[in-house]
Structure formats: C-alpha cells, structure tokens
Coordinates of C-alpha atoms in Angstrom, one line a residue:
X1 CA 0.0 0.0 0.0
X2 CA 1.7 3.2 -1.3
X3 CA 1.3 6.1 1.4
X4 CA -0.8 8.9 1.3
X5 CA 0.3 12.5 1.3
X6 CA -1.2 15.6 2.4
X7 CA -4.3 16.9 0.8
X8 CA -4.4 19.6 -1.5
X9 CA -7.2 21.5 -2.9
X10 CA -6.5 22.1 -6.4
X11 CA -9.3 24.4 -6.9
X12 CA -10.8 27.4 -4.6
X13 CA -14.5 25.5 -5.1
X14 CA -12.7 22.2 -2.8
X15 CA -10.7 24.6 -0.7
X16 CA -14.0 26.3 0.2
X17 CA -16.1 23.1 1.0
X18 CA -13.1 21.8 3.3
X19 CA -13.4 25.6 4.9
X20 CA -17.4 25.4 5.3
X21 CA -16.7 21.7 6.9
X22 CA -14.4 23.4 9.1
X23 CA -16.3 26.2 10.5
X24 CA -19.2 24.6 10.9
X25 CA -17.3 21.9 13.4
X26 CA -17.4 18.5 10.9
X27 CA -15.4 16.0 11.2
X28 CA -12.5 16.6 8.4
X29 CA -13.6 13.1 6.3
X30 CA -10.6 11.2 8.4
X31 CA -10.7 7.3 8.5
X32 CA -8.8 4.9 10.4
X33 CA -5.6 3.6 8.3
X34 CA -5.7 0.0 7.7
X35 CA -1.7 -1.1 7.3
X36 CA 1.1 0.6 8.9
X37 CA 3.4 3.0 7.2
X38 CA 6.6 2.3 5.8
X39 CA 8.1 5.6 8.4
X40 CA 6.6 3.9 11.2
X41 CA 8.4 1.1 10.3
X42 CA 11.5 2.9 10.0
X43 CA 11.1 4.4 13.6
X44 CA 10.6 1.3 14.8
X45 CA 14.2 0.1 13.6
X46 CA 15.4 3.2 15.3
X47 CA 13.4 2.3 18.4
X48 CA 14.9 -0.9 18.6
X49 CA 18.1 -0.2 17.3
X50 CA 18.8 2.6 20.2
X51 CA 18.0 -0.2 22.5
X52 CA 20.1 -2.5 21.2
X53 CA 22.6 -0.2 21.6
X54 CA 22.1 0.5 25.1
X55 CA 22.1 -3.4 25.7
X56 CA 25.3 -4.1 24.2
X57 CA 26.9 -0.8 24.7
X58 CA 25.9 0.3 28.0
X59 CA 28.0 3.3 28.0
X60 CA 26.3 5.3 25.2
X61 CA 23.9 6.0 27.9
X62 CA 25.5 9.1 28.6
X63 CA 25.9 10.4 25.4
X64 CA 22.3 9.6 24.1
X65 CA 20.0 9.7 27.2
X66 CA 19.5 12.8 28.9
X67 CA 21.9 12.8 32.5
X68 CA 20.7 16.3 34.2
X69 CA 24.1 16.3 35.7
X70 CA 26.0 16.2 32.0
X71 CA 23.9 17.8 29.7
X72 CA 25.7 20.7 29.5
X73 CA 28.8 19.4 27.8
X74 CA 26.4 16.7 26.1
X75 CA 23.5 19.0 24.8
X76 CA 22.4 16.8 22.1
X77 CA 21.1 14.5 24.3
X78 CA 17.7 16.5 25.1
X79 CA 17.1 15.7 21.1
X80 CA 18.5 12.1 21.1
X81 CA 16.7 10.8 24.6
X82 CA 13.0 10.8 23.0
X83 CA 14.4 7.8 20.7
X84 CA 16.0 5.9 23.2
X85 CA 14.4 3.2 25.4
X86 CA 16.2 2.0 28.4
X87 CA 14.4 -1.4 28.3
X88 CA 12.5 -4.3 26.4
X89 CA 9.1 -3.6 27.8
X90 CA 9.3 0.2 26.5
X91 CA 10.8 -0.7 23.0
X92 CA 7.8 -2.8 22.4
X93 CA 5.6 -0.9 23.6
X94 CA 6.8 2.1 22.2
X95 CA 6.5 0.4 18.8
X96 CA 3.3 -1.0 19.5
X97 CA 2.1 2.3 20.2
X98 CA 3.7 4.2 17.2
X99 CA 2.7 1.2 15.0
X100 CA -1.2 1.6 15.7
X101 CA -1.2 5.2 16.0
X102 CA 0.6 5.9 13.1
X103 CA -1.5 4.1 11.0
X104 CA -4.1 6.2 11.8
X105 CA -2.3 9.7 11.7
X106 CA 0.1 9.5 9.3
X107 CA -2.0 8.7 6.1
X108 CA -3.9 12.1 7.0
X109 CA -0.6 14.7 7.8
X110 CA 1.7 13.3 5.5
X111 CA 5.2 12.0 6.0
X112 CA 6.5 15.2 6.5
X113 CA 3.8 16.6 9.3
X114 CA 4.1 13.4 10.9
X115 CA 7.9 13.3 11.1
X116 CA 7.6 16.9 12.1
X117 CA 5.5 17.0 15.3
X118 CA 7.2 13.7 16.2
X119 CA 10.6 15.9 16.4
X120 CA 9.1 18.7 17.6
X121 CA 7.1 17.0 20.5
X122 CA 10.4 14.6 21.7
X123 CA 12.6 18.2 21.6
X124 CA 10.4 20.3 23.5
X125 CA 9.9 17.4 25.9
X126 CA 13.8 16.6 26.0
X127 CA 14.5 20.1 26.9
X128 CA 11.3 20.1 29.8
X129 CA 12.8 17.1 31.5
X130 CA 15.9 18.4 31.7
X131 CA 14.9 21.4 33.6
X132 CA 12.4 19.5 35.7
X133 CA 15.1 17.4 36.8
X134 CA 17.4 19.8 37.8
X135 CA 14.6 22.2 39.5
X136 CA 13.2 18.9 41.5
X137 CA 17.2 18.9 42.8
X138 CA 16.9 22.4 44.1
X139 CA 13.8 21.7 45.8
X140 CA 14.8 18.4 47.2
X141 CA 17.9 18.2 47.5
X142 CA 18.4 14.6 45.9
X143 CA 20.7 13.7 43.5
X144 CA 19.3 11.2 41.9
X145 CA 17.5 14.0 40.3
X146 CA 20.8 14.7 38.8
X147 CA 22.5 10.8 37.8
X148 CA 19.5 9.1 36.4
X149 CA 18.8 9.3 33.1
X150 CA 15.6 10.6 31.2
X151 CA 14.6 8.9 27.6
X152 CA 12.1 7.3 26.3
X153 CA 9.1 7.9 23.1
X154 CA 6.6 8.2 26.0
X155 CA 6.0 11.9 25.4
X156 CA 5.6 11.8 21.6
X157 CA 3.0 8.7 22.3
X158 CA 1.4 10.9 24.5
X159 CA 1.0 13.6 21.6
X160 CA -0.6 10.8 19.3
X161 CA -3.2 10.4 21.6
X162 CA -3.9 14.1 21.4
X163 CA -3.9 13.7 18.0
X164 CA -5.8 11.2 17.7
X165 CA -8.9 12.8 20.0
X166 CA -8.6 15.7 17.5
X167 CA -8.7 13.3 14.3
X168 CA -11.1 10.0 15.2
X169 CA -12.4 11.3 18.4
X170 CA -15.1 8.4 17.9
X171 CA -12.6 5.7 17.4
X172 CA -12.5 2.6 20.1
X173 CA -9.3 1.9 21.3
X174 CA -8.7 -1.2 22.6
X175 CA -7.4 -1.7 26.5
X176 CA -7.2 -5.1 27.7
X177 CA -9.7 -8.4 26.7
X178 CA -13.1 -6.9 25.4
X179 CA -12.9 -3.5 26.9
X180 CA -12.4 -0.5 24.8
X181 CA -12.4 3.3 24.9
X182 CA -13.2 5.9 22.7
X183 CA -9.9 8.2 21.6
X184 CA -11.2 11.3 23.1
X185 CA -10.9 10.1 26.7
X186 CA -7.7 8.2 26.1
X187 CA -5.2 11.6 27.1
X188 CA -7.5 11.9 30.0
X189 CA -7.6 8.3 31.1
X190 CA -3.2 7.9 30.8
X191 CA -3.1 10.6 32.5
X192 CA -4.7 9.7 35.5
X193 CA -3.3 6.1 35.2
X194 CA 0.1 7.4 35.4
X195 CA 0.1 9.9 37.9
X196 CA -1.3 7.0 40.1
X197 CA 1.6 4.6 39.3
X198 CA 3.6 7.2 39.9
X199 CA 2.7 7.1 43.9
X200 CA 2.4 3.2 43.5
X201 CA 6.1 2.9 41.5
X202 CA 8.5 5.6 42.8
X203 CA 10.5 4.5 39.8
X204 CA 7.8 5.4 37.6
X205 CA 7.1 9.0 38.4
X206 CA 10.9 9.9 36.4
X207 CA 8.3 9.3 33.1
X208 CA 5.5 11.5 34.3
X209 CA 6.8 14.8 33.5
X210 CA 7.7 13.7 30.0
X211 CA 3.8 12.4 29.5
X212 CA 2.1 15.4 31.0
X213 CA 4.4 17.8 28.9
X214 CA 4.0 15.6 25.9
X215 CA 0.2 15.7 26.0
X216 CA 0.3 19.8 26.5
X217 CA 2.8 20.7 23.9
X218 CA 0.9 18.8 21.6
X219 CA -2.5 20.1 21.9
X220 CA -0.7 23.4 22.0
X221 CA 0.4 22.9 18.6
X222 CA -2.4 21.3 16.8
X223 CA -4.8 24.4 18.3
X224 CA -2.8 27.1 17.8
X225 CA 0.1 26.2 14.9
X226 CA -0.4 23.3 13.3
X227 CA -1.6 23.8 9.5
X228 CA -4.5 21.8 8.9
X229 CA -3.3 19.4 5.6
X230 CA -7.2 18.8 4.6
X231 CA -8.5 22.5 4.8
X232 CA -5.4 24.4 4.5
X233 CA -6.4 26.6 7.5
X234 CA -3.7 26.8 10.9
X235 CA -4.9 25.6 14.3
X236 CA -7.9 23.9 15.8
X237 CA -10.7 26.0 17.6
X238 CA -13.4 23.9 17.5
X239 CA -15.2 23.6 21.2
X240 CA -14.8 19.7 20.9
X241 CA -10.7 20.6 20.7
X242 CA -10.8 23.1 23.4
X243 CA -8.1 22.1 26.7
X244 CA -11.3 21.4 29.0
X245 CA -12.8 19.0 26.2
X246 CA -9.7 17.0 27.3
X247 CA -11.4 16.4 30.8
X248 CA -14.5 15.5 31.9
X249 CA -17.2 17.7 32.5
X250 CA -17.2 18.0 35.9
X251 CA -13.7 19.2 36.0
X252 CA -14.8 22.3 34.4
X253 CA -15.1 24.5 36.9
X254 CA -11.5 23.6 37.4
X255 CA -10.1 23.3 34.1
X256 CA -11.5 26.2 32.6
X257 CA -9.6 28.9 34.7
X258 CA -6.7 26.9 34.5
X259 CA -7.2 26.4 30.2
X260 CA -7.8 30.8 30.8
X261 CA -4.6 31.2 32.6
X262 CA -2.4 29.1 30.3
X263 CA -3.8 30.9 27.1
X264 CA -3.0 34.6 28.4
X265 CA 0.5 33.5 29.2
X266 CA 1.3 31.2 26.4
X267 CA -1.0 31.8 23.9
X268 CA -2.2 35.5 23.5
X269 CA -0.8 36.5 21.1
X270 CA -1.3 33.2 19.0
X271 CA -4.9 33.1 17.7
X272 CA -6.3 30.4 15.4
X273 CA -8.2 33.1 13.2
X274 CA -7.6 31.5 10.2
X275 CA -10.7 29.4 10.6
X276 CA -13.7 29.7 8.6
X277 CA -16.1 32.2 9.7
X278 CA -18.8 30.4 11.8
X279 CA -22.4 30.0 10.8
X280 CA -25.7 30.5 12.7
X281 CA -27.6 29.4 10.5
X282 CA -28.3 25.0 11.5
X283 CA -29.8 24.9 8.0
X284 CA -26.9 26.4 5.6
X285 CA -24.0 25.1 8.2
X286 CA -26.0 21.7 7.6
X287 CA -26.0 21.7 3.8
X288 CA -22.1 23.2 3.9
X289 CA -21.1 20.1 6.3
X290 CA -22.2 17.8 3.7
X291 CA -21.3 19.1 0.4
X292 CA -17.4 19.9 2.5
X293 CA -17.3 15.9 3.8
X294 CA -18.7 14.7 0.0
X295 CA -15.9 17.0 -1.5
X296 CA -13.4 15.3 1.1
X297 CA -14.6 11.9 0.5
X298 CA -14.4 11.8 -3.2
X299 CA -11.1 13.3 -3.3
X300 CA -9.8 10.5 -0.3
X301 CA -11.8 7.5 -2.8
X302 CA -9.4 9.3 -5.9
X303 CA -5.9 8.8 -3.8
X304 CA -7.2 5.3 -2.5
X305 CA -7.8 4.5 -6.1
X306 CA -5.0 5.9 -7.6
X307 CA -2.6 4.1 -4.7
X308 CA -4.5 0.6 -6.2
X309 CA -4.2 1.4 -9.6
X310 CA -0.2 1.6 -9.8
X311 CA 0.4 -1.3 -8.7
X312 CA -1.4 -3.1 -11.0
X313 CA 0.2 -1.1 -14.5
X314 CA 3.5 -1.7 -12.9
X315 CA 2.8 -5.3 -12.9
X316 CA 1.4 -5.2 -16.4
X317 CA 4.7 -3.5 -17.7

C-alpha cells in the first residue's frame, strides 16, 4: 500500500467546501488507516536499534540519554533521549504504540507533518525534562535528580493520543480483553493512570513529567500552529478541541480557569483566526457540512484508487 500525502485543494470550489466543513465543526472526512506505514516502520528500527545499543553498549547512555548532571557538555542528548528506550518492555511498547497510531495519523498529515511533530514533540519534551530534573534537585535536594537518566518515546506517544482525540475522536481503542475506549478520553484516562503509578512505583514518576508535557505541547500545537493538511487553515478551535474537552465535564469548573490562565500567558498572542467564519444558520451550516465531507470523501476515494491502480500497470509493464 503506497502512502498517502497531504491533501491539497487544487481548486478554490474544494478549498472552500473543506473551509465550510471546518467552520461549521465537521469531522474533516478522516478514517482509520488500515496497514502501517513504511516511516513507522523505520522508527521502529530506530526504536529498537537505540535499545540494542544500550544493551550491548551500556555506556552510550551518557551520550544519548538525557543525565541532568552532563547535559551541558552533552547538549544533544535533550534531542536524542526521545528515541532511546532503556528497556524491552518500552521498546515494544513504544512500537506498539507508534505502530497503531501511526497508522491512523500519518495517512492524514503526510510524511513530513508526521515526522515533524514527532521531532518537535520529543525536543520540546527533551529540553522540559531536563529542567524538571534539575529544579526537582533544588527543591529536594536529591541527587538522583541529577544521575538518572531521562529517555524514552513516551511523550511523543502521549502527543498521538492528542492527535488522535482531535482526528477519530469516535474511534474505540482497545485496552485489555473486550474493553475499549473511545480516543477522546484516552489523554484523559493515561493521564490519570500514570500519575497514580507514579505514587504506587517511585521508579515510575521519572516518566510523568515527559507524558504530562507531551500531552500539553501537543494540543498546544495542533490548536494554535499546526496547518491543517485537509483544509489548509492553521490551528484547531473547535469547542470539541478546546483544553477542557480533554477532561471530563465535571472538571470544568476547574479546568477552565486553568485552560484561561495558560492561554493569556502562552497563547495571547497566537490566535487560530484562520478558521472559517462560523455560521448560525443549523440549516446552511448543515447543507455546507455535507457538500465539505462529500468534496473530502471523493477526493480521499481518488488517492485510495489511484494508490491501487499503480500497482497493477506496474505489474502489467
């Protein structure tokens, strides 16, 4: 299966349907991928390959894992550590993770998105860590803070599950056996699950900050900067995309001031205006949801084809 690139309206007529989709809060014609990619794949290697490394080389930990205590002469490390899993367990699951979720994402952003926000997510997160380390020193007093090291693809998995609430909000995920849940309460749900284990396994709490910042950094970017690959249009203020709609709603009364606070200080000056005007009318915003998802449709059935369709003339020839 050939891999799908990013959308691009040839013609102000499509731009405009995607637009109306847009603003009047559709779903953007996104469906679940069915194989995985051939860059997940590659990232996988790497995944592996970085462990591998560690197991017969245990001394590249210092040069590829963040050490709070030797960053400075080893800066690089804050962009390496996000590809680097310390053991089996997180290699696997790692590429579990970035196997299935890929899948999913990737066909949608394009190679070059994807690989994008996968860099930008593990660098931003790199570079948190490190500073969360060395301020949990100060406060505490503990070097360990200092000598263990940080790495991991935790915080860019936790930015695909962002991603994917924004995409397939709708799509069951499956936990354990026959139970499932749907991808919009999946940031909310490892969130809590992992601040709990962090109480339960002091070892554990070393990959908390990397999963909180990873899920923040990411839905600060696909609101406010991302450019949407099927409309065209930059950032994501739909209500269902807001940082509340990543709780429940009974935490609103809490997570609203907080989502306030963080957007004066972070995001003020950052506005996702591009979007399509909204409309009041249910009628028209109706009758422009449908003709943007038909437009969006057809042109997704076209790429699907034409991916089918070389295959078989190269066989031919």
């Amino acid at each position: 299966m050939m891999e799908s690139q990013p959308l691009q309206d040839p013609t102000s007529e499509t731009h405009g349907a995607a637009a109306d989709a847009a603003g009047a809060g559709a779903p953007t014609g996104v469906v679940p991928g069915k194989e995985f990619t051939k860059t997940c794949k590659g990232l996988v290697v790497v995944l592996l390959g970085g462990y591998a490394l560690l197991h017969f080389v245990p001394a590249s930990i210092d040069y590829l894992a963040i050490v709070p205590a030797k960053t400075i002469p080893y800066v690089w490390t804050v962009f390496t550590a996000g590809y680097i899993e310390q053991v089996l367990p997180g290699a696997i699951g790692s590429s579990l993770g970035l196997l299935f979720c890929g899948k999913d994402i990737e066909p949608t952003w394009g190679r070059k998105e994807f690989l994008k926000f996968i860099i930008l997510i593990n660098s931003i997160c790199g570079v948190l860590a490190f500073c969360i380390a060395v301020a949990l020193y100060y406060v505490t007093g503990k070097e360990s803070f200092l000598v263990t090291p940080l790495s991991g693809f935790h915080g860019a998995l936790a930015g695909f599950l962002v991603a994917l609430k924004q995409l397939l909000p709708h799509l069951e995920l499956p936990m354990c056996f026959f139970w499932k849940i749907k991808a919009k309460w999946m940031p909310f749900f490892v969130m809590c699950f992992s601040t709990i284990m962090a109480f339960i396994v002091p070892d554990s709490i070393n990959f908390l900050p990397t999963l909180l910042s990873g899920m923040y950094v990411s839905w600060l970017y696909l609101r406010y900067f991302q450019r949407n690959p099927l409309t065209g249009l930059k950032g994501d203020a739909s209500d269902d995309f807001s940082f509340p709609s990543l709780f429940p709603d009974a935490m609103r009364p809490v997570t609203d001031p907080v989502a306030n606070a963080f957007h004066r200080m972070l995001c003020g000056s950052s506005k996702p205006s591009e979007l399509a005007l909204p409309v009041t009318d249910p009628t028209k915003a109706s009758r422009r949801r449908e003709r943007g998802e038909r437009v969006l449709e057809e042109r997704m059935a076209a790429d699907h084809a034409a991916d089918t369709e070389a295959p078989a003339h190269s066989a031919e020839d």
